[in-house]
Short mmCIF file of C-alpha atoms in Angstrom, two decimals:
data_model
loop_
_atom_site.label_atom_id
_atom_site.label_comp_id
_atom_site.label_asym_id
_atom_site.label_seq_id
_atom_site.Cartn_x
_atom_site.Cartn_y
_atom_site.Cartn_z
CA UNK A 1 -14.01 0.60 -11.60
CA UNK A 2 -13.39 1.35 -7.74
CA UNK A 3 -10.67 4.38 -7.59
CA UNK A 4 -9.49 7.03 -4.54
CA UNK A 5 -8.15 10.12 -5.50
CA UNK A 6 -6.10 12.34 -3.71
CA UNK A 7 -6.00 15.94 -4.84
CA UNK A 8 -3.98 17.45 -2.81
CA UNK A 9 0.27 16.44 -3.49
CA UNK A 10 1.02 18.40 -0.47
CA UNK A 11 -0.32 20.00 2.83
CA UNK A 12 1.66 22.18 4.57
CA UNK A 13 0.44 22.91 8.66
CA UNK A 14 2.10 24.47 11.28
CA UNK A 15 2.60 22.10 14.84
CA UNK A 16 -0.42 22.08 16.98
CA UNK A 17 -2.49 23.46 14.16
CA UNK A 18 -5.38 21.24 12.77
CA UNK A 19 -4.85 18.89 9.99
CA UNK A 20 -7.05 17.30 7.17
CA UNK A 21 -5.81 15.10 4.24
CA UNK A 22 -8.45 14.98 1.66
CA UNK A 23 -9.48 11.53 -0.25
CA UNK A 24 -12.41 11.03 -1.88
CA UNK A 25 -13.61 7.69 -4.14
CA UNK A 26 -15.83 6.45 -6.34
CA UNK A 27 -16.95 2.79 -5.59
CA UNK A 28 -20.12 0.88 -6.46
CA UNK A 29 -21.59 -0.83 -3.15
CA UNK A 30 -20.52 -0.48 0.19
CA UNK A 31 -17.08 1.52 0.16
CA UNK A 32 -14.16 -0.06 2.44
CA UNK A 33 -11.75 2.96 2.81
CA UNK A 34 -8.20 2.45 4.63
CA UNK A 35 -5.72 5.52 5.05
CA UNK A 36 -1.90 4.49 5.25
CA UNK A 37 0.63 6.65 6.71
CA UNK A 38 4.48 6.14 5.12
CA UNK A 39 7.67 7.19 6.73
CA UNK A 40 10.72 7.97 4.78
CA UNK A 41 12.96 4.08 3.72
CA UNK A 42 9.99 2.61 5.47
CA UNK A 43 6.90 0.74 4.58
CA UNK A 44 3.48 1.76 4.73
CA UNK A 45 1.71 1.14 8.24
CA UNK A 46 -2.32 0.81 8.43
CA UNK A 47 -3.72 4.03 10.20
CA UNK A 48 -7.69 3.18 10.08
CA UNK A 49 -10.33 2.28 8.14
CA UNK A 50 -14.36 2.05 7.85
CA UNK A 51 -16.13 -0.86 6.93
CA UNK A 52 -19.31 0.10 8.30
CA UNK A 53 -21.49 1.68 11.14
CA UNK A 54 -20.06 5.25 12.99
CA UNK A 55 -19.30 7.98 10.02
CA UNK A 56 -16.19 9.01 12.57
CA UNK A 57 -13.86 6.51 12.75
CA UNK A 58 -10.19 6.81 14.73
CA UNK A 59 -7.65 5.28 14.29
CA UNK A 60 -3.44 5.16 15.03
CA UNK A 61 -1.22 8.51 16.72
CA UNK A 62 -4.54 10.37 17.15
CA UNK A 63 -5.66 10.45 13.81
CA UNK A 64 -9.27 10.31 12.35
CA UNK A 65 -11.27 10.21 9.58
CA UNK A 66 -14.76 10.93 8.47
CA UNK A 67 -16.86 8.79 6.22
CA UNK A 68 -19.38 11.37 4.43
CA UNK A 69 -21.31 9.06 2.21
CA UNK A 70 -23.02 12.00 0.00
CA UNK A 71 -19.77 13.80 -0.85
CA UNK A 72 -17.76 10.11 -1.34
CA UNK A 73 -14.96 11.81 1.05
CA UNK A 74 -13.24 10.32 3.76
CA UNK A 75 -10.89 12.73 4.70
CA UNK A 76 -7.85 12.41 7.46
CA UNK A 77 -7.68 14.50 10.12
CA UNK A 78 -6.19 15.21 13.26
CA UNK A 79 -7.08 17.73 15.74
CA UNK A 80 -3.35 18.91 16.68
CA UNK A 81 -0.86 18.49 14.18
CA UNK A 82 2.76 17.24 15.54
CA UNK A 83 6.38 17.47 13.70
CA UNK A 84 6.65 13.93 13.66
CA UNK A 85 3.68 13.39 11.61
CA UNK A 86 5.22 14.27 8.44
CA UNK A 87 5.08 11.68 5.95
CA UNK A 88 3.49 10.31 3.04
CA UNK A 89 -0.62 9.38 3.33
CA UNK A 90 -2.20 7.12 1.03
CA UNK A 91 -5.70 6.61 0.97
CA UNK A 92 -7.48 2.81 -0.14
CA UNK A 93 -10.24 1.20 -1.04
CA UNK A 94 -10.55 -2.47 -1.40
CA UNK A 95 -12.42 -3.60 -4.68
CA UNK A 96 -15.57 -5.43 -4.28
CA UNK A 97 -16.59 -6.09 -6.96
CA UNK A 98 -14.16 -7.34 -9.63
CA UNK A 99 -13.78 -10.58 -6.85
CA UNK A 100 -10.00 -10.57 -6.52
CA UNK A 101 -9.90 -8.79 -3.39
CA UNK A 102 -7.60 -6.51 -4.86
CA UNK A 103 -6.68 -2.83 -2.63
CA UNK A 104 -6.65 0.15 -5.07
CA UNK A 105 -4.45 2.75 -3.26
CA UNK A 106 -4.50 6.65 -4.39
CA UNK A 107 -1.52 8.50 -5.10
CA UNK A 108 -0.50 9.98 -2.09
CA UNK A 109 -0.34 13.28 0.15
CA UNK A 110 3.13 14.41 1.31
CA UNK A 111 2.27 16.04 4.90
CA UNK A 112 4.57 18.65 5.97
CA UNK A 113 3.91 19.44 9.39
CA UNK A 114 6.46 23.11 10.07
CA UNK A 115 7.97 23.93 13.92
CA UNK B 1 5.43 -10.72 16.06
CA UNK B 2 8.08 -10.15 13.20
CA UNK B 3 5.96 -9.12 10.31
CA UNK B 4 5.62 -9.03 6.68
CA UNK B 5 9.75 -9.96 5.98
CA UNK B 6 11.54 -8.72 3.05
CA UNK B 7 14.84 -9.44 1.61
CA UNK B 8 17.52 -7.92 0.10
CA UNK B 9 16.69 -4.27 1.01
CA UNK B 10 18.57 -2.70 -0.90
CA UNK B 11 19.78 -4.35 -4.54
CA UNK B 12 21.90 -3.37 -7.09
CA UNK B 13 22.41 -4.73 -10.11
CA UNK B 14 23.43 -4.48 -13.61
CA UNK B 15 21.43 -4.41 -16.93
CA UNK B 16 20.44 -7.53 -18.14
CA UNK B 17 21.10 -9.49 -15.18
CA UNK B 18 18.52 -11.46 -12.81
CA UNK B 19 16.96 -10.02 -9.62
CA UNK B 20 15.51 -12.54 -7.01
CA UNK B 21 12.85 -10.48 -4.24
CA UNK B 22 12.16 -12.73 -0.98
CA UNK B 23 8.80 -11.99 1.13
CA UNK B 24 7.68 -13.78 3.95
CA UNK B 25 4.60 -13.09 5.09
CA UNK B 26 2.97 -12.98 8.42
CA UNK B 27 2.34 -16.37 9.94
CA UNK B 28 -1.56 -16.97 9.44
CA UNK B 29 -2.24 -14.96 6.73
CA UNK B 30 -2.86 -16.27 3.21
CA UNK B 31 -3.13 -13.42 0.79
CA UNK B 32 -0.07 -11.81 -0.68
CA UNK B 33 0.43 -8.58 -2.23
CA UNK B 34 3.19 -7.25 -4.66
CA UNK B 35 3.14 -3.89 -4.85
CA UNK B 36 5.79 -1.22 -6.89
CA UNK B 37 6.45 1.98 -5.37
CA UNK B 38 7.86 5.21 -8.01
CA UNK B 39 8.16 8.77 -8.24
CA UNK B 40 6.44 8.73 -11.65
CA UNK B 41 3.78 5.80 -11.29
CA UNK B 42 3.15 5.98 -7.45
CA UNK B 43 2.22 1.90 -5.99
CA UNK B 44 1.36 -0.06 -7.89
CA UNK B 45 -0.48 -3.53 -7.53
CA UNK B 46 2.04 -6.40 -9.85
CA UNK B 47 0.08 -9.55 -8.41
CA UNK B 48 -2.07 -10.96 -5.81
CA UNK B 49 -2.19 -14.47 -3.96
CA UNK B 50 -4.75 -16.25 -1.82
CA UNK B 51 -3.93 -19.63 -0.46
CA UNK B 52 -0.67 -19.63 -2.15
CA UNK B 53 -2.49 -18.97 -5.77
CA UNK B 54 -2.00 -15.91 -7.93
CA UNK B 55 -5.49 -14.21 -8.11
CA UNK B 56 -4.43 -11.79 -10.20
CA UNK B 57 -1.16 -10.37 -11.82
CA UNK B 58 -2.59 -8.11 -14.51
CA UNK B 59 -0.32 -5.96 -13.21
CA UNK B 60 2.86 -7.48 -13.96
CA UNK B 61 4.34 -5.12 -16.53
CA UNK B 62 6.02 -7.93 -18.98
CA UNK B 63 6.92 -11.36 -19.49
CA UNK B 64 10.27 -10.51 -17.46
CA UNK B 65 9.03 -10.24 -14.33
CA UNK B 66 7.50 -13.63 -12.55
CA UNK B 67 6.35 -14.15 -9.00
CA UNK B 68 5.57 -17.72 -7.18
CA UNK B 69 4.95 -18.70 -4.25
CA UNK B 70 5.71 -22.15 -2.93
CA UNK B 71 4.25 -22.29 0.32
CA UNK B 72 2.13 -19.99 2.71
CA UNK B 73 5.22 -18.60 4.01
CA UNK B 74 7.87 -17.50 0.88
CA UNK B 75 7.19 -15.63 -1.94
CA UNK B 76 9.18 -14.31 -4.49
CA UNK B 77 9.00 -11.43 -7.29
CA UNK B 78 11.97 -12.17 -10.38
CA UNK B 79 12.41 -10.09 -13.04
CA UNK B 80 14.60 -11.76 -15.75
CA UNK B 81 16.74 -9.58 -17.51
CA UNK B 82 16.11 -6.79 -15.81
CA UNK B 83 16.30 -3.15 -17.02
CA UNK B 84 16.95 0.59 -15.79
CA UNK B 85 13.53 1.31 -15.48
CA UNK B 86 12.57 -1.33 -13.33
CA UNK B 87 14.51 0.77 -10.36
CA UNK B 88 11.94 0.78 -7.62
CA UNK B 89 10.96 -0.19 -3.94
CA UNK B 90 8.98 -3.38 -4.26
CA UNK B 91 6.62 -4.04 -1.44
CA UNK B 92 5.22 -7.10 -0.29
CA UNK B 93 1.98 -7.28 1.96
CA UNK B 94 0.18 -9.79 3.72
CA UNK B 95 -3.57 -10.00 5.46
CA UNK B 96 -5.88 -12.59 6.79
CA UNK B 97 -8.33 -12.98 3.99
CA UNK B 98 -10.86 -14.17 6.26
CA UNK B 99 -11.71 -10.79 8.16
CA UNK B 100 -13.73 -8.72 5.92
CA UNK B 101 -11.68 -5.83 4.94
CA UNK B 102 -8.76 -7.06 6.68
CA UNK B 103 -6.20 -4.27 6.72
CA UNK B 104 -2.82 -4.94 4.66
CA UNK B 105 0.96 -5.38 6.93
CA UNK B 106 3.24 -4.02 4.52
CA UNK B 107 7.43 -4.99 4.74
CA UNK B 108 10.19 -2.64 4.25
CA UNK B 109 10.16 -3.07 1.13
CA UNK B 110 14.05 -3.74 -1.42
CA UNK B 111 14.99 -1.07 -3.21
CA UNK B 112 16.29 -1.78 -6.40
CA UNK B 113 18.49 0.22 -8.84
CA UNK B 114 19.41 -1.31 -12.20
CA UNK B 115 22.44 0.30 -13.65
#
């Protein structure tokens, strides 16, 4: 079965400070990998995602990710971290093979970005 | 464009009694999402539609809850009675099926709590 996982709850970064959100997956075939961002009383809104082609892919508010193929990560990241980026991520992957065209979402990264 | 369109946002309701969900979905697309947002359980997939058919709703947790949907542009989630633990937010998402690893346009989501 396709799954992401998430292992980190929480990440905690001070403003203008790098940030990474770690997801990695286990898929068989080609992976399709979305990340989601979530606001508080909101729904979630599509950040990026790779289908195929460059391992760097970027995306929404200055956020990227990187597809590394032989560690089955695709982690978030962003090269200066602001306050208002503090939210809930989810990373995605869309099933291939069971044929419903089903999008398997992992459990989520609360981002705390601190002033 | 007005986006994925959900009604009531907020519910509340009594055990035992029904609960109605509206989603209308963007205007093109033709697959539709159900998706169940906890604390505990995180979001989870209830039932999928392309073309106005349910793909799959191995999700759906029990013969209570029922989703149709009509036409390409109304859906709706019912659970029937409905129970305390069914509080939630209940998303509903649309994309165009066509574009390979189309990305998913979530609503707002209704939030409801079951007394």
């Amino acid at each position: 079965a396709q799954s992401v996982a998430q292992p980190e709850d929480q990440v905690n970064v001070a403003e203008g400070n790098p940030l990474t959100v770690k997801c990695t997956y286990s898929v068989s075939g080609n992976p399709y990998l979305f990340w989601y961002v979530q606001y508080p009383n909101r729904g979630l809104q599509f950040l990026l995602k790779y289908i195929t082609g460059d391992n760097l892919v970027k995306g929404s508010y200055g956020f990227e990710a990187e597809f590394n193929k032989s560690q089955t990560s695709f982690h978030l990241k962003k090269p200066s971290a602001l306050v208002s980026d503090s939210a809930l991520y989810f990373c995605a992957v869309r099933d291939t093979t069971s044929g419903t065209y089903k999008y398997i979402f992992g459990t989520g990264t609360r981002l705390k970005v601190l002033a | 464009d007005a986006g994925v369109i959900q009604s009531p946002r907020h519910e509340v309701t009594e055990m035992g009694q029904e609960v109605t969900l509206r989603c209308k979905p963007i205007s093109g697309h033709n697959s539709l999402f159900w998706y169940r947002q906890t604390m505990m359980r995180g979001l989870e997939l209830l039932i999928y539609f392309n073309n106005n058919v349910p793909i799959d709703d191995s999700g759906m947790p029990e013969d209570r809850f029922s989703a149709k949907m009509p036409n390409a542009s109304f859906s709706t989630l019912k659970i029937q009675p409905s129970e305390p633990r069914d509080s939630a937010v209940y998303f509903c998402a649309s994309s165009l099926r066509r574009v390979r690893a189309g990305e998913l346009f979530f609503g707002e989501g209704s939030r409801l709590t079951v007394l």
